[in-house]
Coordinates of C-alpha atoms in Angstrom, one line a residue:
X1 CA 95.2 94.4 82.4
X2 CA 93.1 92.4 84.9
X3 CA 91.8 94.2 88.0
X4 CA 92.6 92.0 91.0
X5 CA 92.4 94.6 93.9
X6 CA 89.2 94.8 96.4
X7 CA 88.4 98.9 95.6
X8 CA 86.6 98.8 98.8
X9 CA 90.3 99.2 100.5
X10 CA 92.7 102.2 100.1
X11 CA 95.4 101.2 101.8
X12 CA 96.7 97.7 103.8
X13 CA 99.6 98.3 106.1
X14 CA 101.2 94.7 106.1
X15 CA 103.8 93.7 108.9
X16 CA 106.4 90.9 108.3
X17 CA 107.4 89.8 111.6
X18 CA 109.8 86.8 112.9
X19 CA 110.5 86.2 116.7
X20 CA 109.5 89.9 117.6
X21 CA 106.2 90.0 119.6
X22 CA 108.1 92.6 121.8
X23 CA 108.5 94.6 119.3
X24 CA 105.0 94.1 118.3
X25 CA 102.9 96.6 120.6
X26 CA 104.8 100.0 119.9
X27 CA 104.4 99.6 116.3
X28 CA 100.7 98.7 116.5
X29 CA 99.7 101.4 119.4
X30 CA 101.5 103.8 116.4
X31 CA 99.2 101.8 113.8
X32 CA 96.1 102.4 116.2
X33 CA 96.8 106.3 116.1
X34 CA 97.3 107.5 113.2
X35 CA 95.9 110.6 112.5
X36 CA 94.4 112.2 109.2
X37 CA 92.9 108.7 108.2
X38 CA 89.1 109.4 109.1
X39 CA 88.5 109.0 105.2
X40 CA 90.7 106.3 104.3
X41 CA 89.3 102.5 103.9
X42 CA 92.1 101.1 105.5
X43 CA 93.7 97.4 107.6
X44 CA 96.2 96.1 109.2
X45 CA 98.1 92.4 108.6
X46 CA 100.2 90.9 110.3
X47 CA 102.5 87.8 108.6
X48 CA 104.1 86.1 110.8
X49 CA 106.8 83.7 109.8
X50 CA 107.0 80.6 111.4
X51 CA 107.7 82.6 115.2
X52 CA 108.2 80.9 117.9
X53 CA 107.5 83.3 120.4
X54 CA 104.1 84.3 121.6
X55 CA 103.3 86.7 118.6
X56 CA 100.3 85.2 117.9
X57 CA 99.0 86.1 121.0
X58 CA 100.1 89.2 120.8
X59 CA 97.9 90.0 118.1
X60 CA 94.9 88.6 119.5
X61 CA 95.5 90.7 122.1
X62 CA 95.1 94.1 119.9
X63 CA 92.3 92.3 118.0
X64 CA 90.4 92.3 120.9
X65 CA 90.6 96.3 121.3
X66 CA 90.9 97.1 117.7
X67 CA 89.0 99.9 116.0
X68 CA 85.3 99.8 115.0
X69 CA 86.7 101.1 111.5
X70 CA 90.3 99.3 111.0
X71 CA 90.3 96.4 110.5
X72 CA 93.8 94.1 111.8
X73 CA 94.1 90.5 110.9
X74 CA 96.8 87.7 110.9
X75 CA 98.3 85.2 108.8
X76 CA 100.7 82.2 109.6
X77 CA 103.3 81.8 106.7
X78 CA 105.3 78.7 106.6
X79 CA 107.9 79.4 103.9
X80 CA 110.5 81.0 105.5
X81 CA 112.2 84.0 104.6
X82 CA 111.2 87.7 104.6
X83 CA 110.6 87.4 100.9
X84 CA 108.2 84.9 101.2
X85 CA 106.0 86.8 103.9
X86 CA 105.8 89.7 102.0
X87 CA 104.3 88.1 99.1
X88 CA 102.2 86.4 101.2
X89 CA 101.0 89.6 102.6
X90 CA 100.6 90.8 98.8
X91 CA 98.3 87.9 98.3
X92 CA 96.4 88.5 101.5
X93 CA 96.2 92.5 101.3
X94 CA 92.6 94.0 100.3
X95 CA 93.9 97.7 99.9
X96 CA 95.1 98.7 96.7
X97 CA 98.2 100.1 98.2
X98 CA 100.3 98.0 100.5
X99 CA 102.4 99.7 102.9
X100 CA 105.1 97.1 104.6
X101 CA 106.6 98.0 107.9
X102 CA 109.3 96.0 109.4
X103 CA 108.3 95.0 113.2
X104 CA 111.4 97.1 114.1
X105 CA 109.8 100.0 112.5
X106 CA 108.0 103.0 114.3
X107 CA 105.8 105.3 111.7
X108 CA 105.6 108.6 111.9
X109 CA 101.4 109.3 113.1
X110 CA 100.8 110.6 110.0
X111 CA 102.8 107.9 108.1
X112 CA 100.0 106.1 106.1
X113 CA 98.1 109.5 105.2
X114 CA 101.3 110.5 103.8
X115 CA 101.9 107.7 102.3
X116 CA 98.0 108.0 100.6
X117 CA 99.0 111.3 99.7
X118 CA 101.8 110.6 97.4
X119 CA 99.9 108.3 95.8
X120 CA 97.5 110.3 94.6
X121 CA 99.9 112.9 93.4
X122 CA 102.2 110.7 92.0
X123 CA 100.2 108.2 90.1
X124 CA 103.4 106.9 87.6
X125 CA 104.8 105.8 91.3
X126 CA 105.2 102.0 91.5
X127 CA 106.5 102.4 95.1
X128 CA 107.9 104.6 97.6
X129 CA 109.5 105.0 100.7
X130 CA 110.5 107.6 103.1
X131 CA 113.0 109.3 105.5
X132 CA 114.0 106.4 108.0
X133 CA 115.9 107.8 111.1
X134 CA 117.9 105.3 113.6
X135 CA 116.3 105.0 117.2
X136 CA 119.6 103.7 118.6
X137 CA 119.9 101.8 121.9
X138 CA 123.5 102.8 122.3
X139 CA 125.2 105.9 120.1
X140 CA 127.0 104.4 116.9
X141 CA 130.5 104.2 116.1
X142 CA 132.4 107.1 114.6
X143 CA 132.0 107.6 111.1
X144 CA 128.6 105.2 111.0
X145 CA 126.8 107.6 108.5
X146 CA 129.3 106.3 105.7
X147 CA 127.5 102.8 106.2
X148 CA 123.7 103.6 107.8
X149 CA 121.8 102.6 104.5
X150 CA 122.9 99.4 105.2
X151 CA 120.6 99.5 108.5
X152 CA 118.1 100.9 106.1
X153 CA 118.7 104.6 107.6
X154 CA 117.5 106.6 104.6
X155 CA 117.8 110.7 104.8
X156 CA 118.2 112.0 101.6
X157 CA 116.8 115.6 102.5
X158 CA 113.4 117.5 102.0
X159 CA 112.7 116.9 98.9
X160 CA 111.2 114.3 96.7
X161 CA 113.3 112.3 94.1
X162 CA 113.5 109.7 92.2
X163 CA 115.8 106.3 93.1
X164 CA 118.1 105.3 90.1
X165 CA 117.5 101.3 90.1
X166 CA 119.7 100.8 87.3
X167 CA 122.6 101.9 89.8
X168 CA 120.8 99.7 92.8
X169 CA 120.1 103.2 94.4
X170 CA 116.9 101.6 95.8
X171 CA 114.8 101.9 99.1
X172 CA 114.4 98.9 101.7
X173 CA 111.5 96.9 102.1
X174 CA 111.2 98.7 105.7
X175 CA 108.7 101.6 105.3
X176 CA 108.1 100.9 101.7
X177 CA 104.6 101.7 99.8
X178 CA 103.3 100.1 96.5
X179 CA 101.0 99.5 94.4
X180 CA 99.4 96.4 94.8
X181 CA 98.4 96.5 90.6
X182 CA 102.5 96.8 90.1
X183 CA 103.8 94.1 92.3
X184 CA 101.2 91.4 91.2
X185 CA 101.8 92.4 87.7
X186 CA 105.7 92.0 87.5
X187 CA 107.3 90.3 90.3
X188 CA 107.2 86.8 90.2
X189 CA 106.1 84.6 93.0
X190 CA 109.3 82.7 93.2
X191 CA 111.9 84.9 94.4
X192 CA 115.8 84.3 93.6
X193 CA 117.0 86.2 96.9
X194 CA 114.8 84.7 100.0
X195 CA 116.2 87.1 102.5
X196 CA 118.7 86.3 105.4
X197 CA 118.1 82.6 106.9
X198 CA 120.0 80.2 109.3
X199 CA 122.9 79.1 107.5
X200 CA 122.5 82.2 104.4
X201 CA 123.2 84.9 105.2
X202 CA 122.5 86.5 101.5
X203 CA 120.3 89.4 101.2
X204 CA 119.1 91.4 98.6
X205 CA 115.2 90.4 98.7
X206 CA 114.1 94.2 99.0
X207 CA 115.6 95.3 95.8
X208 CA 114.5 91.9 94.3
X209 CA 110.6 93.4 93.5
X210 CA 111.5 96.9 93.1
X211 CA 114.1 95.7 90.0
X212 CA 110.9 93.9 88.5
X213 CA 108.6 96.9 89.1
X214 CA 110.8 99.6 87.6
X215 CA 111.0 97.2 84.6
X216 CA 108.0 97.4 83.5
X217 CA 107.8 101.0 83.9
X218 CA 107.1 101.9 86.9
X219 CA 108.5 105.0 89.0
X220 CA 110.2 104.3 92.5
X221 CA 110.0 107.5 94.3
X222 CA 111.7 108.8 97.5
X223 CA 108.6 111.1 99.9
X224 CA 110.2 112.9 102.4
X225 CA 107.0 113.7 104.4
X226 CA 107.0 110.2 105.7
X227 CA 109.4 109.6 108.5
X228 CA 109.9 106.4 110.0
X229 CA 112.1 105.7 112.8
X230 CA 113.9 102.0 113.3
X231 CA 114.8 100.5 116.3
X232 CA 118.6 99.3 116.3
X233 CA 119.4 97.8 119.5
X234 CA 123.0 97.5 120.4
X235 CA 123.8 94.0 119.0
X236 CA 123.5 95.2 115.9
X237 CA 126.2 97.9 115.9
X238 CA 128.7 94.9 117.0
X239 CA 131.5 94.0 114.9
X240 CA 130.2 90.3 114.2
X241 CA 127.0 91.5 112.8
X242 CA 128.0 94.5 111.0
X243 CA 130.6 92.1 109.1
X244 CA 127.9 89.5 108.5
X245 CA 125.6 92.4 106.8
X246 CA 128.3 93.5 104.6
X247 CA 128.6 90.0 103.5
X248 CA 125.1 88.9 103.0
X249 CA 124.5 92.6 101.0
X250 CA 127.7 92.0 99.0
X251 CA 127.1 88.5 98.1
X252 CA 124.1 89.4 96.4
X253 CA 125.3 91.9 93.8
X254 CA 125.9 90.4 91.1
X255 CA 122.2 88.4 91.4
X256 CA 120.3 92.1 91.8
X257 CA 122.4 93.2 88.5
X258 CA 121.4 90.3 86.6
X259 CA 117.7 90.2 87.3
X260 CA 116.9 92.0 84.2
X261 CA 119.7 91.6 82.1
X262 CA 119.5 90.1 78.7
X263 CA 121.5 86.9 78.4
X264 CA 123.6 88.4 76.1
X265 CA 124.3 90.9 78.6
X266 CA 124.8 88.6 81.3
X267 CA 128.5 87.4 80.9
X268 CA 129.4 91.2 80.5
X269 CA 127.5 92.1 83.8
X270 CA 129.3 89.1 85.8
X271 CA 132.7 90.6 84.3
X272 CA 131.7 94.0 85.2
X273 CA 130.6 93.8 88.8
X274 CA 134.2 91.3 89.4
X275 CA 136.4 93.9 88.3
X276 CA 134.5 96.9 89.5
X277 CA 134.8 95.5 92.8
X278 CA 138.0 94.3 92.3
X279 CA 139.0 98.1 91.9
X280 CA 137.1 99.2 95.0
X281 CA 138.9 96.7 97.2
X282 CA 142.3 97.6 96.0
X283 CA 141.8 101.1 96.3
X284 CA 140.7 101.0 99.9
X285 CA 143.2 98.5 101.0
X286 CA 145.8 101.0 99.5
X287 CA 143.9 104.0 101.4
X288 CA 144.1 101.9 104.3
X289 CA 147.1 101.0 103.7
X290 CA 146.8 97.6 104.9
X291 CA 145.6 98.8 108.6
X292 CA 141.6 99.0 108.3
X293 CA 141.1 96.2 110.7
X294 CA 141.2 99.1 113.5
X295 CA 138.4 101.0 111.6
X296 CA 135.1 98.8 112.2
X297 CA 133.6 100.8 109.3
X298 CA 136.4 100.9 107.1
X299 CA 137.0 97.6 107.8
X300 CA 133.1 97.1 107.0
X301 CA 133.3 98.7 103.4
X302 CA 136.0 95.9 103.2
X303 CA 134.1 93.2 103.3
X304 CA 131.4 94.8 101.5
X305 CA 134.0 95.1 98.8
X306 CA 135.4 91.6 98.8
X307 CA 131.8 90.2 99.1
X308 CA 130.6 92.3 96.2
X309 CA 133.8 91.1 94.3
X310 CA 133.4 87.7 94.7
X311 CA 129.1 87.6 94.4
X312 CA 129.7 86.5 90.3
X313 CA 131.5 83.1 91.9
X314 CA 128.8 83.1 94.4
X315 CA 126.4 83.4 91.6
X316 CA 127.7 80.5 89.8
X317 CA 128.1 78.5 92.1
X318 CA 124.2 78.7 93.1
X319 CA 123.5 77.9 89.4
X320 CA 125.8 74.9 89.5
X321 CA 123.8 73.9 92.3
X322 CA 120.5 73.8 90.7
X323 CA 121.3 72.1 87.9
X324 CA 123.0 69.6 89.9
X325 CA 119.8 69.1 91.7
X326 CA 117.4 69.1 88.4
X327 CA 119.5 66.5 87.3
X328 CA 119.8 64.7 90.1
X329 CA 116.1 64.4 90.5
X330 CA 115.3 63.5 86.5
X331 CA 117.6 60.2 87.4
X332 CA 116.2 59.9 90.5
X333 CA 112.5 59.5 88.2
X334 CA 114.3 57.2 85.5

C-alpha cells in the first residue's frame, strides 16, 4: 500500500461550508481554542462550495489573526454538493487524520485532542464520531427524540462501541474523524449520493464513504469523549423541512444497501428493502390508525417509511436514466 499522507501533519480539521459565513466565526473561535493540542501538528481548511455570501472573506478575516503554529487555509470547490467538498477536502488535507465539521457544528475545546486520542488507541478505527447534542433555537416538538438522528443528534451513552454498517447504524459526516490512508484507499471519487441539492432532495452521502471503508475492513467506532454540539435553528424543526428530510433520507435506502452488494444479491436486496418498508408503513398506519397527520413525528416516520418503500423504484428509475443518457450520447457521436 502506497503512502500518500504528509507525516509532518497529525490531524486536518476540514470544514464543508455553503452559504454560512455567519455561522463561520463561532466554529473557528472554538477551532482557535482548543486546548490539549500543544503537541499536535495540526490545520484548519475550509471548502467552500460555490457560496454566495461573503465567506470568503470571512476566512481571510481569521487568516489574518491566525496562530503562529495552526495553520487555516481555503479552497473554492465548484462541484456542488456536500459530497463533493468533502473529497475535495480529502485531496487537500495534509494531516493524516481528517476531522470534518459541518459549519453548523460547535466542538467541544477538547474535540480534536480527543479525537487524536482515539486514534492512537484504536488503531483498527477507520472513522469515528462522537456524542452530538442539539443547540436548539426554539425547544423541539414532543416526542422529537424518536427522530433526532435524523438531525445528526447522536447520544448513545458513555461508552465506546462499535456502529453496525451492515444495518446502516452509521454516524453523520458532522463531527466525523478518519483516516486519511482509509478513505483514499476505498472510496471512490465519484460518489453515487451527491448530498441534498436544488431540485434533489436525496441524501445519503455520509454513509456513502463509511459503507466503502468498513468494506475493506475497517472499524467505525462511536467515542463518547468527543461532544459536539449542532446548531438547529427554528426552520428546521418546521413541518415542511422535517417532511422533506424524511424524504430525501428515505429515498436513498435502497442505494446505501446496494453499495456493496454482489449483483447477485442485488435483486434480493431491492425486494427486501420494498417489502420491509412495505411492513413498516402498514404497521404504523394501523397504529395510527389512519390519524398521524396530527403527530408531526409520527407523521414524519411516515414518510420516512413510504420514502424508504418506494427508494428501489427510485433506484431504477435513476439507472434508467443513465443509460438513457450513455445512449443518447454514443448516437449523439455516430
Amino acid at each position: 500500500m502506497t503512502e500518500i499522507v504528509n507525516k509532518n501533519l497529525d490531524i486536518t480539521i476540514a470544514v464543508p461550508t455553503y452559504n454560512r459565513a455567519s455561522y463561520l466565526p463561532k466554529l473557528l473561535e472554538r477551532l482557535f481554542n482548543q486546548i490539549d493540542v500543544e503537541q499536535l501538528n495540526w490545520e484548519i481548511i475550509v471548502i467552500d462550495n460555490n457560496s454566495t455570501d461573503n465567506t470568503s472573506q470571512c476566512v481571510q478575516d481569521y487568516q489574518s489573526k491566525q496562530l503562529s503554529n495552526l495553520s487555516l487555509r481555503y479552497f473554492l470547490e465548484t462541484k456542488q454538493g456536500a459530497a463533493f467538498a468533502r473529497l475535495r477536502a480529502v485531496r487537500e488535507a495534509r494531516g493524516y487524520l481528517i476531522g470534518f465539521l459541518d459549519d453548523d457544528n460547535l466542538p467541544a475545546l477538547n474535540w480534536v485532542a480527543q479525537a487524536f486520542v482515539f486514534a492512537k488507541e484504536h488503531p483498527q478505527a477507520g472513522a469515528w464520531s462522537g456524542q452530538i447534542h442539539g443547540d436548539y433555537e426554539i425547544k423541539p416538538p414532543a416526542g422529537f427524540e424518536k427522530i433526532q438522528a435524523f438531525l445528526a443528534i447522536r447520544e448513545h451513552g458513555a461508552q465506546p462501541l462499535l456502529f453496525k454498517p451492515e444495518h446502516l447504524q452509521l454516524p453523520p459526516a458532522a463531527a466525523l474523524v478518519v483516516r486519511k490512508q482509509a478513505w483514499c484507499d476505498n472510496v471512490p471519487q465519484q460518489p453515487q449520493l451527491t448530498g441534498k441539492l436544488p431540485g434533489l432532495l436525496v441524501q445519503g452521502d455520509d454513509y456513502e464513504p463509511l459503507l466503502y471503508i468498513h468494506k475493506a475492513g475497517w472499524k467505525i467506532w462511536y467515542n463518547p469523549s468527543m461532544h459536539t454540539y449542532h446548531q438547529i435553528p427554528s426552520q428546521r424543526l418546521e413541518k415542511d423541512y422535517l417532511l422533506d428530510l424524511a424524504r430525501g433520507c428515505g429515498l436513498c435506502i435502497c442505494q446505501l444497501r446496494l453499495i456493496n452488494a454482489k449483483s447477485w444479491q442485488k435483486p434480493i436486496v431491492i425486494l427486501r428493502t420494498f417489502l420491509g418498508n412495505l411492513a413498516r408503513f402498514s404497521q404504523h398506519m394501523m397504529k395510527y390508525k389512519f390519524n398521524s397527520k396530527s403527530d408531526l413525528i409520527s407523521l414524519f416516520e411516515l414518510q420516512f417509511y413510504f420514502s424508504s418503500m418506494m427508494s428501489p423504484f427510485y433506484y431504477l428509475k435513476q439507472i434508467c436514466k443513465k443509460r438513457l443518457k450513455s445512449l443518447y450520447k454514443i448516437k449523439s457521436s455516430i
